PDB file of C-alpha atoms in Angstrom:
ATOM      1  CA  UNK A   1      52.694   4.666  69.102  1.00  0.00           C
ATOM      2  CA  UNK A   2      54.534   8.016  68.886  1.00  0.00           C
ATOM      3  CA  UNK A   3      57.280   8.708  71.375  1.00  0.00           C
ATOM      4  CA  UNK A   4      56.336  11.433  73.839  1.00  0.00           C
ATOM      5  CA  UNK A   5      59.350  13.594  74.596  1.00  0.00           C
ATOM      6  CA  UNK A   6      59.545  15.674  77.775  1.00  0.00           C
ATOM      7  CA  UNK A   7      58.876  19.356  77.353  1.00  0.00           C
ATOM      8  CA  UNK A   8      60.902  22.267  78.653  1.00  0.00           C
ATOM      9  CA  UNK A   9      58.896  23.874  81.464  1.00  0.00           C
ATOM     10  CA  UNK A  10      57.656  27.382  80.824  1.00  0.00           C
ATOM     11  CA  UNK A  11      58.664  29.448  77.833  1.00  0.00           C
ATOM     12  CA  UNK A  12      62.351  29.806  78.627  1.00  0.00           C
ATOM     13  CA  UNK A  13      64.611  31.582  76.158  1.00  0.00           C
ATOM     14  CA  UNK A  14      67.602  29.788  74.692  1.00  0.00           C
ATOM     15  CA  UNK A  15      70.127  32.201  76.201  1.00  0.00           C
ATOM     16  CA  UNK A  16      68.895  31.495  79.718  1.00  0.00           C
ATOM     17  CA  UNK A  17      68.868  27.760  79.099  1.00  0.00           C
ATOM     18  CA  UNK A  18      72.384  27.938  77.680  1.00  0.00           C
ATOM     19  CA  UNK A  19      73.594  29.588  80.902  1.00  0.00           C
ATOM     20  CA  UNK A  20      72.189  26.653  82.836  1.00  0.00           C
ATOM     21  CA  UNK A  21      73.629  24.025  80.476  1.00  0.00           C
ATOM     22  CA  UNK A  22      77.134  25.509  80.426  1.00  0.00           C
ATOM     23  CA  UNK A  23      77.197  25.859  84.223  1.00  0.00           C
ATOM     24  CA  UNK A  24      76.037  22.249  84.603  1.00  0.00           C
ATOM     25  CA  UNK A  25      78.775  21.050  82.224  1.00  0.00           C
ATOM     26  CA  UNK A  26      81.574  23.099  83.783  1.00  0.00           C
ATOM     27  CA  UNK A  27      80.632  22.599  87.426  1.00  0.00           C
ATOM     28  CA  UNK A  28      82.230  25.977  88.100  1.00  0.00           C
ATOM     29  CA  UNK A  29      80.646  29.430  87.976  1.00  0.00           C
ATOM     30  CA  UNK A  30      83.941  31.087  87.016  1.00  0.00           C
ATOM     31  CA  UNK A  31      84.660  28.786  84.078  1.00  0.00           C
ATOM     32  CA  UNK A  32      81.057  28.905  82.886  1.00  0.00           C
ATOM     33  CA  UNK A  33      81.168  32.705  82.950  1.00  0.00           C
ATOM     34  CA  UNK A  34      84.380  32.676  80.888  1.00  0.00           C
ATOM     35  CA  UNK A  35      82.810  30.345  78.347  1.00  0.00           C
ATOM     36  CA  UNK A  36      79.759  32.568  78.071  1.00  0.00           C
ATOM     37  CA  UNK A  37      81.794  35.811  78.006  1.00  0.00           C
ATOM     38  CA  UNK A  38      79.911  37.024  81.081  1.00  0.00           C
ATOM     39  CA  UNK A  39      80.998  38.323  84.445  1.00  0.00           C
ATOM     40  CA  UNK A  40      80.461  35.695  87.178  1.00  0.00           C
ATOM     41  CA  UNK A  41      78.077  38.050  88.995  1.00  0.00           C
ATOM     42  CA  UNK A  42      75.951  38.433  85.852  1.00  0.00           C
ATOM     43  CA  UNK A  43      75.811  34.658  85.370  1.00  0.00           C
ATOM     44  CA  UNK A  44      74.729  34.092  88.979  1.00  0.00           C
ATOM     45  CA  UNK A  45      71.982  36.694  88.571  1.00  0.00           C
ATOM     46  CA  UNK A  46      70.654  34.959  85.443  1.00  0.00           C
ATOM     47  CA  UNK A  47      70.647  31.582  87.157  1.00  0.00           C
ATOM     48  CA  UNK A  48      68.943  33.064  90.231  1.00  0.00           C
ATOM     49  CA  UNK A  49      66.258  34.599  87.993  1.00  0.00           C
ATOM     50  CA  UNK A  50      65.773  31.215  86.295  1.00  0.00           C
ATOM     51  CA  UNK A  51      65.397  29.466  89.665  1.00  0.00           C
ATOM     52  CA  UNK A  52      62.905  32.115  90.807  1.00  0.00           C
ATOM     53  CA  UNK A  53      60.856  31.571  87.677  1.00  0.00           C
ATOM     54  CA  UNK A  54      60.900  27.792  88.001  1.00  0.00           C
ATOM     55  CA  UNK A  55      60.215  27.885  91.730  1.00  0.00           C
ATOM     56  CA  UNK A  56      63.025  25.536  92.775  1.00  0.00           C
ATOM     57  CA  UNK A  57      66.815  25.463  93.126  1.00  0.00           C
ATOM     58  CA  UNK A  58      68.870  24.087  90.263  1.00  0.00           C
ATOM     59  CA  UNK A  59      72.211  23.964  92.075  1.00  0.00           C
ATOM     60  CA  UNK A  60      73.465  23.323  95.579  1.00  0.00           C
ATOM     61  CA  UNK A  61      76.771  24.694  96.842  1.00  0.00           C
ATOM     62  CA  UNK A  62      79.311  21.993  97.600  1.00  0.00           C
ATOM     63  CA  UNK A  63      82.841  23.136  98.504  1.00  0.00           C
ATOM     64  CA  UNK A  64      82.177  26.440  96.689  1.00  0.00           C
ATOM     65  CA  UNK A  65      81.260  24.558  93.497  1.00  0.00           C
ATOM     66  CA  UNK A  66      77.768  24.340  91.939  1.00  0.00           C
ATOM     67  CA  UNK A  67      76.364  20.816  91.987  1.00  0.00           C
ATOM     68  CA  UNK A  68      73.058  19.986  90.350  1.00  0.00           C
ATOM     69  CA  UNK A  69      70.111  19.500  92.664  1.00  0.00           C
ATOM     70  CA  UNK A  70      67.569  16.760  91.956  1.00  0.00           C
ATOM     71  CA  UNK A  71      65.391  19.275  90.143  1.00  0.00           C
ATOM     72  CA  UNK A  72      68.448  20.537  88.253  1.00  0.00           C
ATOM     73  CA  UNK A  73      69.292  17.002  87.124  1.00  0.00           C
ATOM     74  CA  UNK A  74      65.725  16.518  85.869  1.00  0.00           C
ATOM     75  CA  UNK A  75      65.854  19.789  83.912  1.00  0.00           C
ATOM     76  CA  UNK A  76      69.202  18.767  82.425  1.00  0.00           C
ATOM     77  CA  UNK A  77      67.742  15.436  81.255  1.00  0.00           C
ATOM     78  CA  UNK A  78      64.796  17.251  79.686  1.00  0.00           C
ATOM     79  CA  UNK A  79      67.049  19.648  77.807  1.00  0.00           C
ATOM     80  CA  UNK A  80      69.342  16.861  76.627  1.00  0.00           C
ATOM     81  CA  UNK A  81      66.392  14.785  75.352  1.00  0.00           C
ATOM     82  CA  UNK A  82      64.539  17.508  73.490  1.00  0.00           C
ATOM     83  CA  UNK A  83      64.619  17.854  69.721  1.00  0.00           C
ATOM     84  CA  UNK A  84      64.007  21.401  68.506  1.00  0.00           C
ATOM     85  CA  UNK A  85      61.566  21.674  65.651  1.00  0.00           C
ATOM     86  CA  UNK A  86      63.814  24.157  63.866  1.00  0.00           C
ATOM     87  CA  UNK A  87      67.573  23.614  64.131  1.00  0.00           C
ATOM     88  CA  UNK A  88      69.221  26.444  65.996  1.00  0.00           C
ATOM     89  CA  UNK A  89      71.783  28.451  64.033  1.00  0.00           C
ATOM     90  CA  UNK A  90      75.387  27.625  64.819  1.00  0.00           C
ATOM     91  CA  UNK A  91      76.836  30.001  67.365  1.00  0.00           C
ATOM     92  CA  UNK A  92      79.072  32.649  65.862  1.00  0.00           C
ATOM     93  CA  UNK A  93      81.922  33.035  68.325  1.00  0.00           C
ATOM     94  CA  UNK A  94      83.755  36.329  68.613  1.00  0.00           C
ATOM     95  CA  UNK A  95      87.296  36.358  67.249  1.00  0.00           C
ATOM     96  CA  UNK A  96      90.401  38.502  67.551  1.00  0.00           C
ATOM     97  CA  UNK A  97      93.566  38.273  65.449  1.00  0.00           C
ATOM     98  CA  UNK A  98      96.678  39.641  67.124  1.00  0.00           C
ATOM     99  CA  UNK A  99     100.040  40.143  65.406  1.00  0.00           C
ATOM    100  CA  UNK A 100     102.794  40.911  67.920  1.00  0.00           C
ATOM    101  CA  UNK A 101     106.566  41.083  67.933  1.00  0.00           C
ATOM    102  CA  UNK A 102     107.876  38.059  69.794  1.00  0.00           C
ATOM    103  CA  UNK A 103     110.011  40.000  72.316  1.00  0.00           C
ATOM    104  CA  UNK A 104     107.006  42.127  73.271  1.00  0.00           C
ATOM    105  CA  UNK A 105     104.845  39.034  73.681  1.00  0.00           C
ATOM    106  CA  UNK A 106     107.437  37.247  75.804  1.00  0.00           C
ATOM    107  CA  UNK A 107     108.555  40.216  77.887  1.00  0.00           C
ATOM    108  CA  UNK A 108     105.561  42.507  78.312  1.00  0.00           C
ATOM    109  CA  UNK A 109     102.220  41.037  77.227  1.00  0.00           C
ATOM    110  CA  UNK A 110     102.300  37.545  78.705  1.00  0.00           C
ATOM    111  CA  UNK A 111     100.349  38.172  81.914  1.00  0.00           C
ATOM    112  CA  UNK A 112      97.809  40.482  80.273  1.00  0.00           C
ATOM    113  CA  UNK A 113      97.214  38.025  77.421  1.00  0.00           C
ATOM    114  CA  UNK A 114      96.665  35.180  79.886  1.00  0.00           C
ATOM    115  CA  UNK A 115      94.089  37.272  81.750  1.00  0.00           C
ATOM    116  CA  UNK A 116      92.396  38.127  78.455  1.00  0.00           C
ATOM    117  CA  UNK A 117      92.083  34.432  77.552  1.00  0.00           C
ATOM    118  CA  UNK A 118      90.844  33.516  81.033  1.00  0.00           C
ATOM    119  CA  UNK A 119      88.071  36.089  80.823  1.00  0.00           C
ATOM    120  CA  UNK A 120      86.940  35.176  77.284  1.00  0.00           C
ATOM    121  CA  UNK A 121      86.979  31.398  77.016  1.00  0.00           C
ATOM    122  CA  UNK A 122      84.251  31.429  74.374  1.00  0.00           C
ATOM    123  CA  UNK A 123      86.182  33.471  71.811  1.00  0.00           C
ATOM    124  CA  UNK A 124      88.488  32.495  68.976  1.00  0.00           C
ATOM    125  CA  UNK A 125      91.945  34.055  69.407  1.00  0.00           C
ATOM    126  CA  UNK A 126      94.669  33.880  66.771  1.00  0.00           C
ATOM    127  CA  UNK A 127      98.151  35.102  67.742  1.00  0.00           C
ATOM    128  CA  UNK A 128     100.810  35.514  65.051  1.00  0.00           C
ATOM    129  CA  UNK A 129     104.327  36.364  66.206  1.00  0.00           C
ATOM    130  CA  UNK A 130     106.523  38.798  64.293  1.00  0.00           C
ATOM    131  CA  UNK A 131     110.287  39.003  64.464  1.00  0.00           C
ATOM    132  CA  UNK A 132     112.083  42.277  65.115  1.00  0.00           C
ATOM    133  CA  UNK A 133     112.015  43.242  61.414  1.00  0.00           C
ATOM    134  CA  UNK A 134     108.474  42.444  60.308  1.00  0.00           C
ATOM    135  CA  UNK A 135     105.620  44.894  59.806  1.00  0.00           C
ATOM    136  CA  UNK A 136     102.029  43.696  60.370  1.00  0.00           C
ATOM    137  CA  UNK A 137      99.639  42.542  57.668  1.00  0.00           C
ATOM    138  CA  UNK A 138      96.017  43.506  57.080  1.00  0.00           C
ATOM    139  CA  UNK A 139      94.799  40.067  58.206  1.00  0.00           C
ATOM    140  CA  UNK A 140      95.340  41.081  61.847  1.00  0.00           C
ATOM    141  CA  UNK A 141      92.839  43.041  63.933  1.00  0.00           C
ATOM    142  CA  UNK A 142      95.456  44.393  66.334  1.00  0.00           C
ATOM    143  CA  UNK A 143      99.179  44.713  65.638  1.00  0.00           C
ATOM    144  CA  UNK A 144     102.077  45.508  67.965  1.00  0.00           C
ATOM    145  CA  UNK A 145     105.516  45.641  66.432  1.00  0.00           C
ATOM    146  CA  UNK A 146     109.010  47.097  66.704  1.00  0.00           C
ATOM    147  CA  UNK A 147     110.228  49.796  64.349  1.00  0.00           C
ATOM    148  CA  UNK A 148     112.931  52.390  64.092  1.00  0.00           C
ATOM    149  CA  UNK A 149     112.171  55.656  65.858  1.00  0.00           C
ATOM    150  CA  UNK A 150     112.550  57.687  62.663  1.00  0.00           C
ATOM    151  CA  UNK A 151     110.546  55.678  60.126  1.00  0.00           C
ATOM    152  CA  UNK A 152     109.083  52.820  62.155  1.00  0.00           C
ATOM    153  CA  UNK A 153     105.504  53.998  61.721  1.00  0.00           C
ATOM    154  CA  UNK A 154     105.297  52.047  58.466  1.00  0.00           C
ATOM    155  CA  UNK A 155     102.402  49.687  59.113  1.00  0.00           C
ATOM    156  CA  UNK A 156     102.881  47.120  56.382  1.00  0.00           C
ATOM    157  CA  UNK A 157      99.574  46.577  54.582  1.00  0.00           C
ATOM    158  CA  UNK A 158      97.487  48.135  57.374  1.00  0.00           C
ATOM    159  CA  UNK A 159      95.822  50.503  54.922  1.00  0.00           C
ATOM    160  CA  UNK A 160      94.275  53.554  56.521  1.00  0.00           C
ATOM    161  CA  UNK A 161      95.495  52.700  60.019  1.00  0.00           C
ATOM    162  CA  UNK A 162      97.212  55.386  62.105  1.00  0.00           C
ATOM    163  CA  UNK A 163     100.011  53.708  64.074  1.00  0.00           C
ATOM    164  CA  UNK A 164     100.647  55.004  67.578  1.00  0.00           C
ATOM    165  CA  UNK A 165     104.024  54.957  69.314  1.00  0.00           C
ATOM    166  CA  UNK A 166     103.490  53.310  72.707  1.00  0.00           C
ATOM    167  CA  UNK A 167     107.052  53.330  74.010  1.00  0.00           C
ATOM    168  CA  UNK A 168     110.681  53.918  73.132  1.00  0.00           C
ATOM    169  CA  UNK A 169     113.173  51.173  73.978  1.00  0.00           C
ATOM    170  CA  UNK A 170     116.914  51.578  74.356  1.00  0.00           C
ATOM    171  CA  UNK A 171     119.016  48.516  73.568  1.00  0.00           C
ATOM    172  CA  UNK A 172     122.121  47.648  75.577  1.00  0.00           C
ATOM    173  CA  UNK A 173     124.456  44.649  75.738  1.00  0.00           C
ATOM    174  CA  UNK A 174     123.577  42.404  78.697  1.00  0.00           C
ATOM    175  CA  UNK A 175     125.282  39.572  80.525  1.00  0.00           C
ATOM    176  CA  UNK A 176     124.369  37.477  83.569  1.00  0.00           C
ATOM    177  CA  UNK A 177     125.753  38.998  86.776  1.00  0.00           C
ATOM    178  CA  UNK A 178     127.257  35.709  87.882  1.00  0.00           C
ATOM    179  CA  UNK A 179     129.582  35.744  84.868  1.00  0.00           C
ATOM    180  CA  UNK A 180     130.687  39.368  85.159  1.00  0.00           C
ATOM    181  CA  UNK A 181     130.658  41.019  88.557  1.00  0.00           C
ATOM    182  CA  UNK A 182     129.962  44.720  88.457  1.00  0.00           C
ATOM    183  CA  UNK A 183     133.477  45.430  89.699  1.00  0.00           C
ATOM    184  CA  UNK A 184     135.117  43.830  86.637  1.00  0.00           C
ATOM    185  CA  UNK A 185     132.384  44.156  84.036  1.00  0.00           C
ATOM    186  CA  UNK A 186     133.352  44.962  80.422  1.00  0.00           C
ATOM    187  CA  UNK A 187     133.678  48.719  79.966  1.00  0.00           C
ATOM    188  CA  UNK A 188     134.917  48.834  76.358  1.00  0.00           C
ATOM    189  CA  UNK A 189     134.395  46.919  73.114  1.00  0.00           C
ATOM    190  CA  UNK A 190     137.905  45.502  73.524  1.00  0.00           C
ATOM    191  CA  UNK A 191     136.814  43.875  76.797  1.00  0.00           C
ATOM    192  CA  UNK A 192     134.183  41.910  74.898  1.00  0.00           C
ATOM    193  CA  UNK A 193     136.872  39.897  73.120  1.00  0.00           C
ATOM    194  CA  UNK A 194     136.816  37.496  76.054  1.00  0.00           C
ATOM    195  CA  UNK A 195     133.095  36.790  75.699  1.00  0.00           C
ATOM    196  CA  UNK A 196     130.821  34.964  73.305  1.00  0.00           C
ATOM    197  CA  UNK A 197     128.400  37.338  71.542  1.00  0.00           C
ATOM    198  CA  UNK A 198     124.852  36.173  70.838  1.00  0.00           C
ATOM    199  CA  UNK A 199     122.691  37.445  67.972  1.00  0.00           C
ATOM    200  CA  UNK A 200     118.936  36.931  67.641  1.00  0.00           C
ATOM    201  CA  UNK A 201     118.305  36.444  63.940  1.00  0.00           C
ATOM    202  CA  UNK A 202     115.021  38.288  64.232  1.00  0.00           C
ATOM    203  CA  UNK A 203     116.975  41.554  64.589  1.00  0.00           C
ATOM    204  CA  UNK A 204     119.663  40.930  61.978  1.00  0.00           C
ATOM    205  CA  UNK A 205     120.019  43.928  59.693  1.00  0.00           C
ATOM    206  CA  UNK A 206     117.885  46.307  61.784  1.00  0.00           C
ATOM    207  CA  UNK A 207     119.158  49.797  61.034  1.00  0.00           C
ATOM    208  CA  UNK A 208     118.709  51.139  64.563  1.00  0.00           C
ATOM    209  CA  UNK A 209     120.968  48.371  65.917  1.00  0.00           C
ATOM    210  CA  UNK A 210     123.789  48.880  63.402  1.00  0.00           C
ATOM    211  CA  UNK A 211     126.529  49.582  66.014  1.00  0.00           C
ATOM    212  CA  UNK A 212     125.938  46.100  67.437  1.00  0.00           C
ATOM    213  CA  UNK A 213     125.681  44.544  63.971  1.00  0.00           C
ATOM    214  CA  UNK A 214     128.983  46.161  63.005  1.00  0.00           C
ATOM    215  CA  UNK A 215     130.668  44.646  66.062  1.00  0.00           C
ATOM    216  CA  UNK A 216     129.408  41.195  65.112  1.00  0.00           C
ATOM    217  CA  UNK A 217     130.818  41.555  61.598  1.00  0.00           C
ATOM    218  CA  UNK A 218     134.312  42.130  63.006  1.00  0.00           C
ATOM    219  CA  UNK A 219     134.207  38.692  64.628  1.00  0.00           C
ATOM    220  CA  UNK A 220     135.446  35.615  62.787  1.00  0.00           C
ATOM    221  CA  UNK A 221     134.595  33.467  65.837  1.00  0.00           C
ATOM    222  CA  UNK A 222     132.949  33.858  69.203  1.00  0.00           C
ATOM    223  CA  UNK A 223     129.453  34.535  67.782  1.00  0.00           C
ATOM    224  CA  UNK A 224     126.290  32.473  68.179  1.00  0.00           C
ATOM    225  CA  UNK A 225     123.353  33.265  65.896  1.00  0.00           C
ATOM    226  CA  UNK A 226     120.015  31.770  66.806  1.00  0.00           C
ATOM    227  CA  UNK A 227     116.457  31.990  65.463  1.00  0.00           C
ATOM    228  CA  UNK A 228     114.500  31.201  68.629  1.00  0.00           C
ATOM    229  CA  UNK A 229     114.043  34.257  70.851  1.00  0.00           C
ATOM    230  CA  UNK A 230     113.403  32.348  74.072  1.00  0.00           C
ATOM    231  CA  UNK A 231     116.600  30.318  73.661  1.00  0.00           C
ATOM    232  CA  UNK A 232     118.464  33.524  72.770  1.00  0.00           C
ATOM    233  CA  UNK A 233     117.520  34.950  76.166  1.00  0.00           C
ATOM    234  CA  UNK A 234     118.509  31.716  77.884  1.00  0.00           C
ATOM    235  CA  UNK A 235     121.952  31.849  76.278  1.00  0.00           C
ATOM    236  CA  UNK A 236     122.507  35.314  77.729  1.00  0.00           C
ATOM    237  CA  UNK A 237     121.344  34.206  81.170  1.00  0.00           C
ATOM    238  CA  UNK A 238     123.101  30.850  81.359  1.00  0.00           C
ATOM    239  CA  UNK A 239     126.113  30.661  79.015  1.00  0.00           C
ATOM    240  CA  UNK A 240     128.341  33.628  79.946  1.00  0.00           C
ATOM    241  CA  UNK A 241     127.384  35.231  76.630  1.00  0.00           C
ATOM    242  CA  UNK A 242     126.704  38.877  75.848  1.00  0.00           C
ATOM    243  CA  UNK A 243     123.587  39.757  73.869  1.00  0.00           C
ATOM    244  CA  UNK A 244     121.557  42.819  72.992  1.00  0.00           C
ATOM    245  CA  UNK A 245     118.344  43.357  74.990  1.00  0.00           C
ATOM    246  CA  UNK A 246     116.043  46.276  75.762  1.00  0.00           C
ATOM    247  CA  UNK A 247     117.207  48.077  78.877  1.00  0.00           C
ATOM    248  CA  UNK A 248     114.081  46.937  80.769  1.00  0.00           C
ATOM    249  CA  UNK A 249     115.554  43.406  80.819  1.00  0.00           C
ATOM    250  CA  UNK A 250     117.003  43.983  84.307  1.00  0.00           C
ATOM    251  CA  UNK A 251     113.452  44.600  85.587  1.00  0.00           C
ATOM    252  CA  UNK A 252     112.407  41.191  84.277  1.00  0.00           C
ATOM    253  CA  UNK A 253     115.464  39.357  85.598  1.00  0.00           C
ATOM    254  CA  UNK A 254     117.526  40.773  88.457  1.00  0.00           C
ATOM    255  CA  UNK A 255     120.290  38.346  87.531  1.00  0.00           C
ATOM    256  CA  UNK A 256     121.079  40.327  84.367  1.00  0.00           C
ATOM    257  CA  UNK A 257     123.621  43.136  84.181  1.00  0.00           C
ATOM    258  CA  UNK A 258     123.379  45.887  81.570  1.00  0.00           C
ATOM    259  CA  UNK A 259     126.627  47.104  79.990  1.00  0.00           C
ATOM    260  CA  UNK A 260     126.142  50.805  79.187  1.00  0.00           C
ATOM    261  CA  UNK A 261     128.777  53.024  77.617  1.00  0.00           C
ATOM    262  CA  UNK A 262     130.206  50.459  75.181  1.00  0.00           C
ATOM    263  CA  UNK A 263     128.797  52.263  72.140  1.00  0.00           C
ATOM    264  CA  UNK A 264     128.978  55.991  71.482  1.00  0.00           C
ATOM    265  CA  UNK A 265     125.604  56.119  69.731  1.00  0.00           C
ATOM    266  CA  UNK A 266     122.417  54.992  71.488  1.00  0.00           C
ATOM    267  CA  UNK A 267     120.434  52.181  69.895  1.00  0.00           C
ATOM    268  CA  UNK A 268     116.727  52.914  70.158  1.00  0.00           C
ATOM    269  CA  UNK A 269     113.543  51.474  68.696  1.00  0.00           C
ATOM    270  CA  UNK A 270     109.883  52.236  69.132  1.00  0.00           C
ATOM    271  CA  UNK A 271     106.903  50.053  69.910  1.00  0.00           C
ATOM    272  CA  UNK A 272     104.064  50.734  67.472  1.00  0.00           C
ATOM    273  CA  UNK A 273     100.383  49.879  67.900  1.00  0.00           C
ATOM    274  CA  UNK A 274      97.833  49.782  65.074  1.00  0.00           C
ATOM    275  CA  UNK A 275      94.217  48.605  64.903  1.00  0.00           C
ATOM    276  CA  UNK A 276      92.501  47.376  61.759  1.00  0.00           C
ATOM    277  CA  UNK A 277      90.005  50.039  60.713  1.00  0.00           C
ATOM    278  CA  UNK A 278      87.465  47.406  59.625  1.00  0.00           C
ATOM    279  CA  UNK A 279      87.245  45.750  63.062  1.00  0.00           C
ATOM    280  CA  UNK A 280      88.305  48.470  65.517  1.00  0.00           C
ATOM    281  CA  UNK A 281      84.689  48.952  66.703  1.00  0.00           C
ATOM    282  CA  UNK A 282      84.386  45.291  67.723  1.00  0.00           C
ATOM    283  CA  UNK A 283      84.018  45.135  71.542  1.00  0.00           C
ATOM    284  CA  UNK A 284      86.491  42.265  71.884  1.00  0.00           C
ATOM    285  CA  UNK A 285      89.076  44.098  69.774  1.00  0.00           C
ATOM    286  CA  UNK A 286      88.651  47.107  72.044  1.00  0.00           C
ATOM    287  CA  UNK A 287      89.209  44.903  75.088  1.00  0.00           C
ATOM    288  CA  UNK A 288      92.403  43.544  73.515  1.00  0.00           C
ATOM    289  CA  UNK A 289      93.665  47.069  72.789  1.00  0.00           C
ATOM    290  CA  UNK A 290      92.852  48.026  76.377  1.00  0.00           C
ATOM    291  CA  UNK A 291      94.842  45.055  77.681  1.00  0.00           C
ATOM    292  CA  UNK A 292      97.854  46.079  75.579  1.00  0.00           C
ATOM    293  CA  UNK A 293      97.687  49.678  76.777  1.00  0.00           C
ATOM    294  CA  UNK A 294      97.404  48.487  80.369  1.00  0.00           C
ATOM    295  CA  UNK A 295     100.526  46.336  79.960  1.00  0.00           C
ATOM    296  CA  UNK A 296     102.537  49.368  78.893  1.00  0.00           C
ATOM    297  CA  UNK A 297     100.981  51.767  81.388  1.00  0.00           C
ATOM    298  CA  UNK A 298     101.891  49.403  84.246  1.00  0.00           C
ATOM    299  CA  UNK A 299     105.541  49.521  83.168  1.00  0.00           C
ATOM    300  CA  UNK A 300     105.815  53.140  82.056  1.00  0.00           C
ATOM    301  CA  UNK A 301     108.964  53.712  84.126  1.00  0.00           C
ATOM    302  CA  UNK A 302     110.723  50.937  82.188  1.00  0.00           C
ATOM    303  CA  UNK A 303     110.796  52.917  78.931  1.00  0.00           C
ATOM    304  CA  UNK A 304     112.737  55.888  77.592  1.00  0.00           C
ATOM    305  CA  UNK A 305     111.320  59.304  76.899  1.00  0.00           C
ATOM    306  CA  UNK A 306     110.255  59.529  73.200  1.00  0.00           C
TER     307      UNK A 306
END
């Protein structure tokens, strides 16, 4: 005797049913909306339209969370038991590939990137970090890197892209305030003889930072070179060491003290943005670019005039 499988009521489209299934799995409108790349209001409207069509409620509100009603549980069982005659094509999730200089990711983009991920839980995001010397490669959709102000627009293998200068950063030696009160802070290169100097390897050999590099070369001791950028910042904050940071560092950590006037020539670099011409029209790529621009617009007063 053939097995009779329950049928899905009415002729409901797969997109509508998927909204119901994801919401039932997540038990949270917000998370379900992220997974579906929808606004929560749009998801609620779709579910309300589905309930109106079926003639009964699928969810009940319990502590501000959607819980399946008895009818909702029955519909879920029906959907889980069905066998489609024709296999549905595998969902093609949207993807974005971001290449970003590690200091910019750590210092400026963190909050905006977290919000981007929260709002697009159904996407595929690949983030590749660049050091302070690397140019982006064509495999990225969006690239944000550090370059010299004079010739930093070189975009690696981003053929046909037109890099845009988002900001100009001035680099200054920094130390934690607790290790050098403002009244007796170092005011000359000779004063730095009493301090450990810290070098992030990701900036070694950068032309725009040559005054600092030259100072390091005069040292036979009292220098720490480190590859990890996060630990580099921790050494400046916690080990009485002096290291080179963008001048916005004091906005990020009020415990840091900038040491201006030690070098006669300013050390400046630019932040460059480029978008892959083959994927720039993708809506998710445009959202990513918008998030990057917003991060810099929010902190416009932190940067130098070009």
